[in-house]
């Protein structure tokens, strides 16, 4: 597969995402090698070597992550297979505290001698760093769990499904698109398996087996008379599931003006509809700028949640420690300390949850051995908390970490990453149709699109994939060239209706970028369909 094709395919529908470099995912392997695991007894022996070596050199705390990261890409275009890649990255990362300062070292030589040497190097790094550090690191206390394990609750391991079966599915997807009027189509299945072993001087030995999958496509329709073209991406959501995600049942389908999915995904059905919608988009009218009530489907709203809530509530951005990928945060500590900062309307309740089944961020324990949990970020519209890890907890008066520390690989140091951040559904029964009935002038948006946000995560602009005009309570046809602009606080305070739990669905990002050197993580965002009143809409096709 050519690099430009990989970047294009992996970027489809990902929104706020870091576009990954294939070489960063590891060494190419035979697919069958992905099925060979590493004995947990061996991993414990290796972990003890690292912890003892670190302590012997003066570390007051140490943890080790033994990681085996597997990735599989299957990519096609029209009638061709563009590429199949199976990669493995295997090694050890060791983090220590010595003289009150962090040190880190890693090795891909997974032997006792090499691991002991890496542990000693980590201590040496910490002691060198301590000479210029202002204040010693304060770690929130964490009990040891002993030997425990956690696994993504999957039914079918995607790596056990033959590559041919995936290729046949994708070529069938492409054929359906072309038969239904598409001019071009790309499709891809991306599967991830993180086999992570964590041990620390707190007394934890944690073995985890994490699975994720992301099927997606992009359909293009060209109108040769006008020269216009339109695209539509898959309405799939990347998911923390196994290959059973590809086997949709009737209860997984959300019917409506277009079919959307919850739980599992029907790729063939979606691409057929995508070809129809792309054709319809070519002839849709351009939006008239102005104020509209926006009805936002979860397939769209996840990205707005990600950028305007998820990143601004990261404590390292709040403190100014992190400013890569769209800056710091307007949610400064004084707003949280006031206990009355009105982030959104009373209907806005947003939680962080690393335990949500089927989500991309779900694990049993984070990458510094903290058992994962759920907590409030915004309650009844008021800012209540942030996302914090062990060495940040004391800053906001917490006695324990939120459990949201993560590293993209064994050779990267773990740091605070976004957990699943989701808008809670409404408590009263409300369907999408009922919501639209009460809109005089509005736009119904489905699917994620372009976005832009300023350096404090305050002023933003979002596009989308499919736009339907709402007039006097009814859908009045498709629109083009729609984007809405607001600031985060005004936008969430304009939220005045949220559908109930029956409409709740997850969207998400398979490759969310943060940090320098940059790291990628996967995260889900859930919501039900939600209405925001009086939002400014612009026409993206107009020229000045």
XYZ file of C-alpha atoms in Angstrom:
544
model
C 0.000 0.000 0.000
C 1.315 3.451 -0.834
C 1.788 5.804 2.114
C -0.569 8.420 0.670
C -3.296 5.804 0.257
C -2.844 4.562 3.806
C -3.001 8.046 5.245
C -6.118 8.780 3.223
C -7.890 5.603 4.241
C -6.933 5.728 7.887
C -8.000 9.345 8.052
C -11.494 8.796 6.683
C -14.108 9.769 9.207
C -11.661 10.157 12.035
C -12.100 13.853 12.626
C -9.695 15.134 15.264
C -7.197 12.581 14.575
C -3.551 11.974 14.303
C -2.839 10.316 10.985
C -0.607 7.381 11.847
C 2.630 6.404 10.166
C 2.453 2.714 9.233
C 6.079 2.177 10.179
C 5.278 3.257 13.734
C 3.022 0.252 14.182
C 5.830 -2.287 14.196
C 7.428 -5.045 12.211
C 5.526 -6.832 9.414
C 4.597 -10.410 10.405
C 2.748 -13.406 9.032
C -0.923 -13.177 10.151
C -0.616 -16.548 11.893
C 2.112 -15.152 14.155
C -0.459 -12.788 15.620
C -2.146 -15.749 17.259
C 0.896 -16.639 19.382
C 0.725 -15.108 22.858
C 3.335 -14.659 25.590
C 3.032 -16.754 28.777
C 1.953 -14.613 31.738
C 4.397 -16.444 34.046
C 7.282 -15.355 31.848
C 6.026 -11.784 31.893
C 5.881 -11.780 35.707
C 9.476 -13.047 35.922
C 10.626 -10.308 33.582
C 8.652 -7.680 35.507
C 10.256 -8.659 38.810
C 13.694 -8.318 37.232
C 12.897 -4.721 36.266
C 11.347 -3.732 39.591
C 14.184 -5.237 41.652
C 16.849 -3.642 39.436
C 15.198 -0.215 39.742
C 14.869 -0.443 43.517
C 18.469 -1.595 43.881
C 19.604 1.610 42.135
C 17.556 3.875 44.398
C 14.110 4.116 42.798
C 11.335 4.846 45.299
C 8.722 3.727 42.774
C 8.901 1.750 39.530
C 6.516 0.302 36.983
C 7.065 -1.818 33.896
C 4.867 -2.336 30.857
C 5.526 -5.376 28.689
C 3.611 -4.678 25.511
C 2.800 -6.643 22.377
C 0.870 -4.470 19.926
C -0.727 -6.067 16.868
C -2.240 -4.150 13.950
C -3.925 -5.407 10.794
C -4.989 -3.285 7.803
C -6.922 -4.588 4.826
C -7.551 -1.899 2.209
C -9.253 -1.986 -1.199
C -10.316 0.375 -3.979
C -13.021 -0.511 -6.513
C -11.985 -3.971 -7.802
C -8.437 -3.931 -6.421
C -6.754 -4.876 -3.160
C -4.587 -1.897 -2.274
C -2.763 -3.516 0.584
C -2.760 -5.972 3.466
C -0.467 -5.287 6.401
C 0.029 -7.237 9.625
C 2.431 -5.685 12.105
C 3.758 -6.494 15.548
C 5.566 -4.266 18.040
C 6.930 -6.001 21.156
C 9.054 -4.599 23.935
C 9.339 -3.207 27.439
C 8.974 0.290 28.909
C 10.163 1.050 32.458
C 9.229 4.180 34.421
C 10.761 5.038 37.774
C 10.748 7.729 40.453
C 14.169 8.541 41.907
C 15.106 11.670 43.854
C 11.504 12.796 43.331
C 11.726 12.833 39.523
C 10.535 10.627 36.670
C 12.897 8.590 34.519
C 12.005 6.319 31.601
C 13.801 3.796 29.403
C 12.646 1.148 26.936
C 14.049 -1.813 25.046
C 12.843 -4.203 22.380
C 15.325 -6.795 23.646
C 12.970 -8.745 25.895
C 15.550 -10.602 27.986
C 16.284 -10.401 31.705
C 19.692 -8.808 31.172
C 18.393 -6.144 28.774
C 15.423 -5.362 31.020
C 17.647 -4.959 34.096
C 19.899 -2.625 32.124
C 16.906 -0.570 30.951
C 15.676 -0.266 34.545
C 19.072 1.024 35.633
C 19.045 3.508 32.744
C 15.621 4.756 33.805
C 16.926 5.437 37.320
C 19.954 7.238 35.931
C 17.672 9.410 33.771
C 15.509 10.243 36.800
C 18.510 11.263 38.898
C 19.832 13.440 36.095
C 16.432 15.083 35.607
C 16.122 15.710 39.359
C 18.984 18.200 39.235
C 16.842 20.646 37.285
C 13.372 19.776 38.590
C 11.584 22.430 40.653
C 9.241 20.347 42.810
C 9.261 16.620 43.513
C 6.578 14.459 41.909
C 3.597 13.762 44.173
C 1.966 10.421 43.404
C -1.583 9.693 44.550
C -1.585 6.497 46.610
C -2.460 3.296 44.799
C -2.944 -0.111 46.345
C -1.460 -3.198 44.704
C -3.987 -5.599 43.179
C -1.775 -8.684 43.081
C -2.095 -10.853 39.973
C -5.239 -9.847 38.033
C -6.349 -9.867 34.411
C -8.859 -8.140 32.117
C -9.958 -8.779 28.528
C -12.180 -6.929 26.075
C -15.410 -8.972 26.036
C -15.237 -10.134 22.411
C -16.980 -13.035 20.666
C -14.699 -13.321 17.613
C -11.009 -12.405 17.576
C -10.586 -10.350 14.383
C -7.058 -11.700 13.971
C -8.463 -15.241 13.752
C -10.707 -14.312 10.809
C -8.910 -15.141 7.528
C -7.660 -12.160 5.541
C -9.431 -13.564 2.481
C -12.792 -13.244 4.244
C -12.099 -9.560 4.908
C -10.877 -8.965 1.350
C -13.988 -10.641 -0.068
C -16.217 -8.459 2.133
C -14.491 -5.229 1.122
C -14.536 -6.046 -2.599
C -18.227 -6.877 -2.230
C -18.736 -3.512 -0.523
C -17.028 -1.783 -3.427
C -19.110 -3.719 -5.965
C -22.355 -2.735 -4.228
C -21.288 0.911 -4.259
C -20.461 0.868 -7.974
C -23.669 -0.956 -8.875
C -25.624 1.739 -7.048
C -24.111 4.665 -8.898
C -20.799 5.445 -7.200
C -17.881 6.461 -9.401
C -15.152 5.700 -6.862
C -15.029 3.771 -3.600
C -12.363 2.905 -1.024
C -12.916 0.518 1.868
C -10.799 -0.705 4.745
C -10.887 -2.831 7.890
C -8.441 -1.922 10.657
C -8.025 -4.271 13.653
C -5.943 -3.745 16.809
C -4.955 -6.069 19.653
C -2.939 -4.664 22.594
C -1.532 -7.376 24.861
C -0.343 -5.375 27.859
C 1.286 -6.537 31.080
C 1.776 -3.978 33.870
C 3.627 -4.445 37.146
C 4.672 -1.936 39.785
C 6.356 -1.675 43.153
C 2.845 -1.071 44.558
C 2.315 -4.833 44.194
C 0.223 -5.051 41.022
C 0.701 -7.614 38.238
C -1.970 -6.792 35.623
C -2.406 -8.747 32.377
C -4.770 -7.206 29.807
C -5.915 -8.182 26.312
C -7.504 -5.223 24.495
C -9.285 -5.436 21.122
C -10.587 -2.757 18.756
C -11.949 -2.764 15.195
C -12.762 -0.078 12.614
C -14.423 -0.828 9.262
C -14.989 2.174 7.029
C -15.349 3.330 3.425
C -15.590 6.427 1.287
C -17.945 6.692 -1.697
C -17.648 9.387 -4.390
C -20.331 10.386 -6.881
C -19.431 12.597 -9.851
C -22.004 14.558 -11.866
C -20.327 14.814 -15.255
C -22.755 17.459 -16.575
C -22.085 19.969 -13.823
C -18.588 18.808 -12.894
C -19.646 18.584 -9.241
C -18.825 15.659 -7.017
C -19.890 14.623 -3.535
C -18.692 11.993 -1.086
C -20.135 10.077 1.813
C -18.200 8.136 4.409
C -19.358 5.076 6.322
C -21.657 5.658 9.290
C -19.809 2.986 11.232
C -18.245 3.819 14.576
C -14.834 2.397 15.487
C -15.538 -0.014 18.303
C -14.022 -1.869 21.234
C -15.317 -5.187 19.963
C -14.174 -8.251 18.057
C -15.152 -9.266 14.523
C -18.721 -9.907 15.725
C -19.113 -6.152 15.161
C -19.402 -6.952 11.449
C -22.440 -9.191 11.988
C -25.329 -6.756 12.467
C -28.683 -7.908 13.789
C -32.044 -6.150 13.280
C -31.843 -4.629 16.766
C -28.500 -3.002 15.849
C -30.107 -0.790 13.190
C -31.546 2.650 13.842
C -34.048 3.330 11.099
C -34.928 6.800 9.912
C -34.161 9.067 6.998
C -30.905 7.091 6.737
C -30.030 3.899 8.625
C -27.511 4.236 11.436
C -26.058 1.556 13.681
C -25.623 0.760 17.362
C -23.757 -2.222 18.752
C -22.960 -3.869 15.402
C -22.552 -2.703 11.815
C -23.896 -3.757 8.391
C -21.231 -2.540 5.964
C -23.000 -3.766 2.810
C -26.261 -2.072 3.713
C -24.506 1.163 4.642
C -22.513 1.394 1.413
C -25.621 0.858 -0.692
C -27.294 3.742 1.094
C -24.113 5.818 0.878
C -24.138 5.575 -2.916
C -27.758 6.759 -2.965
C -27.075 9.632 -0.567
C -23.950 10.757 -2.452
C -26.034 10.954 -5.638
C -28.708 12.942 -3.813
C -26.091 15.294 -2.346
C -24.921 16.305 -5.819
C -28.333 17.853 -6.501
C -29.049 19.233 -3.014
C -29.461 22.997 -2.589
C -26.907 25.154 -0.857
C -27.784 26.331 2.649
C -28.894 29.901 3.347
C -26.718 31.285 6.163
C -28.394 32.283 9.405
C -29.540 31.092 12.799
C -30.936 27.569 12.955
C -31.993 25.046 15.561
C -29.609 22.119 15.079
C -30.674 18.503 15.590
C -27.423 16.568 15.867
C -27.239 12.803 15.433
C -24.753 10.883 17.656
C -22.778 9.986 14.497
C -22.042 13.714 14.263
C -22.159 14.959 17.854
C -19.355 12.646 19.059
C -16.767 14.848 17.353
C -18.145 18.068 18.845
C -18.052 16.419 22.288
C -14.488 15.263 21.662
C -13.149 18.680 20.707
C -15.231 21.003 22.890
C -15.556 18.876 26.050
C -13.053 16.020 25.976
C -9.886 17.985 25.296
C -10.783 21.100 27.363
C -11.328 18.966 30.499
C -7.840 17.401 30.285
C -6.095 18.725 33.391
C -2.705 19.007 31.689
C -4.205 21.390 29.097
C -5.935 23.352 31.872
C -2.588 23.784 33.630
C -0.753 24.687 30.438
C 1.473 21.602 30.574
C 0.055 20.411 27.231
C -0.607 22.649 24.238
C -0.081 20.420 21.201
C -2.964 19.743 18.821
C -5.128 22.845 19.337
C -3.782 24.341 22.484
C -4.641 24.546 26.148
C -8.097 25.070 27.684
C -10.429 27.892 28.662
C -11.692 25.744 31.576
C -9.169 27.212 34.019
C -8.964 26.197 37.684
C -10.734 29.341 38.933
C -13.853 28.316 36.975
C -13.803 24.867 38.590
C -13.070 26.300 42.037
C -16.119 28.586 41.799
C -18.312 25.422 41.743
C -20.848 27.352 39.659
C -19.268 27.800 36.235
C -22.143 27.286 33.809
C -20.567 25.197 31.049
C -23.945 24.203 29.578
C -27.677 24.191 30.153
C -29.230 22.213 33.012
C -29.803 19.318 30.591
C -26.084 18.848 29.983
C -24.603 15.982 32.005
C -21.260 14.713 30.716
C -19.341 11.814 32.218
C -15.918 10.265 31.769
C -16.029 6.471 31.759
C -13.156 4.057 31.086
C -15.384 1.025 31.767
C -18.112 1.427 29.124
C -18.585 -1.905 27.318
C -17.970 -1.678 23.575
C -16.147 1.645 23.809
C -12.693 2.242 22.355
C -11.226 3.398 25.662
C -12.505 0.534 27.806
C -9.846 -1.257 29.856
C -9.820 -2.750 33.333
C -6.766 -0.798 34.509
C -4.920 2.191 33.086
C -1.217 2.268 32.191
C -0.120 3.134 35.732
C -2.089 0.354 37.425
C -5.217 2.259 38.467
C -8.537 0.441 38.269
C -10.765 2.309 35.829
C -14.028 4.000 36.730
C -16.734 6.516 35.770
C -16.984 10.102 37.060
C -18.785 13.381 36.368
C -17.164 16.164 34.354
C -20.242 18.347 33.827
C -23.280 17.893 36.077
C -26.534 19.749 35.389
C -24.501 22.105 33.204
C -21.869 22.955 35.856
C -18.159 22.111 35.529
C -17.409 19.625 38.345
C -14.106 17.926 37.555
C -11.280 17.231 35.110
C -9.324 14.238 33.845
C -6.368 13.539 36.156
C -3.743 10.849 36.686
C -1.630 9.903 39.718
C 0.862 12.768 39.633
C -1.905 15.357 38.945
C -4.534 14.235 41.475
C -3.262 16.399 44.354
C -3.568 19.550 42.220
C -7.367 19.345 42.321
C -7.596 17.818 45.793
C -8.214 14.221 44.727
C -7.001 11.396 46.935
C -6.798 8.986 44.011
C -6.222 9.057 40.261
C -9.112 9.079 37.763
C -7.376 6.190 35.979
C -6.874 7.752 32.547
C -3.143 7.246 31.964
C -2.194 5.663 28.639
C 0.732 5.094 26.319
C 0.393 4.186 22.639
C 3.223 1.649 22.890
C 5.799 0.020 25.121
C 8.462 2.509 23.997
C 6.429 5.644 24.794
C 6.028 7.071 28.287
C 2.469 6.991 29.619
C 0.652 10.278 30.250
C -2.840 11.666 30.709
C -5.126 10.676 27.834
C -8.802 11.239 27.315
C -11.156 8.548 28.673
C -14.500 7.946 26.966
C -16.359 11.256 27.436
C -20.101 11.119 26.797
C -23.260 13.224 26.994
C -25.875 11.444 29.066
C -29.272 10.819 27.407
C -32.403 12.667 28.449
C -34.464 11.278 31.318
C -37.824 11.771 29.627
C -39.055 9.733 26.664
C -38.253 11.633 23.458
C -37.792 10.299 19.921
C -36.008 12.004 17.025
C -39.346 12.511 15.243
C -40.831 14.129 18.349
C -37.801 16.423 18.581
C -38.053 17.505 14.927
C -41.801 18.227 15.277
C -40.959 21.149 17.538
C -38.449 22.788 15.172
C -39.676 25.678 13.006
C -36.387 26.391 11.227
C -33.617 23.912 11.657
C -31.049 21.531 10.217
C -30.678 17.827 11.019
C -27.009 16.774 10.749
C -25.803 13.163 10.455
C -22.169 12.037 10.292
C -18.941 13.810 11.169
C -17.080 16.179 8.875
C -14.574 19.001 9.004
C -13.767 20.888 12.196
C -11.707 23.766 13.515
C -11.191 24.996 17.078
C -9.067 27.726 18.603
C -6.082 27.470 20.958
C -8.205 27.490 24.115
C -10.880 25.133 22.781
C -13.421 27.965 22.923
C -14.414 29.180 19.453
C -15.137 26.431 16.942
C -16.622 25.422 13.597
C -17.983 22.000 12.612
C -19.204 20.594 9.308
C -20.850 17.202 8.793
C -21.738 14.620 6.180
C -25.492 14.735 5.578
C -27.689 17.779 6.154
C -31.489 17.906 6.060
C -33.469 21.126 6.231
C -36.276 21.210 8.824
C -39.252 23.486 8.128
C -42.237 23.777 10.458
C -41.582 20.452 12.098
C -40.884 18.407 8.971
C -37.874 17.339 6.901
C -37.909 19.562 3.798
C -35.026 18.140 1.740
C -31.265 17.830 1.673
C -28.809 20.727 2.040
C -25.176 21.246 1.104
C -22.334 23.501 2.302
C -23.385 23.571 5.974
C -21.092 24.402 8.877
C -21.985 25.834 12.270
C -19.982 28.228 14.395
C -20.188 28.954 18.126
C -18.152 29.194 21.247
C -18.128 26.186 23.518
C -19.981 27.772 26.430
C -22.720 29.401 24.324
C -23.190 26.213 22.316
C -23.661 23.881 25.281
C -25.901 26.429 27.000
C -28.128 26.379 23.897
C -28.796 22.642 24.405
C -32.508 22.337 25.141
C -33.531 18.770 24.278
C -31.882 15.331 24.389
C -33.498 12.087 23.222
C -33.793 9.272 25.715
C -31.576 6.260 26.278
C -33.172 4.240 23.443
C -31.392 6.549 20.953
C -28.015 6.532 22.745
C -25.074 5.476 20.540
C -21.276 5.604 20.546
C -19.058 7.331 18.011
C -15.354 7.812 18.346
C -11.823 8.378 17.236
C -9.489 5.487 16.405
C -6.382 7.692 16.356
C -6.622 10.770 18.559
C -3.347 12.674 18.630
C -1.771 14.384 21.627
C 1.659 15.129 23.051
C 5.096 15.874 21.742
C 6.472 13.492 20.576
C 2.934 12.769 19.470
C 1.053 9.694 20.579
C -2.198 8.181 19.347
C -5.043 6.781 21.435
C -8.557 5.515 20.780
C -11.603 6.988 22.503
C -15.388 6.795 22.236
C -18.045 9.443 22.796
C -21.689 8.610 23.332
C -24.872 10.625 23.090
C -28.467 10.482 22.010
C -29.749 12.864 19.319
C -29.576 16.381 20.791
C -31.026 19.773 19.863
C -29.236 23.109 20.128
C -31.309 26.250 19.526
C -30.284 29.351 17.620
C -26.830 28.329 16.367
C -25.085 30.330 13.645
C -24.809 28.429 10.342
C -22.554 29.546 7.495
C -22.396 28.565 3.830
C -18.984 27.003 3.197
C -19.255 27.398 -0.593
C -19.660 31.166 -0.642
C -16.742 33.277 -1.779
C -15.955 36.763 -0.567
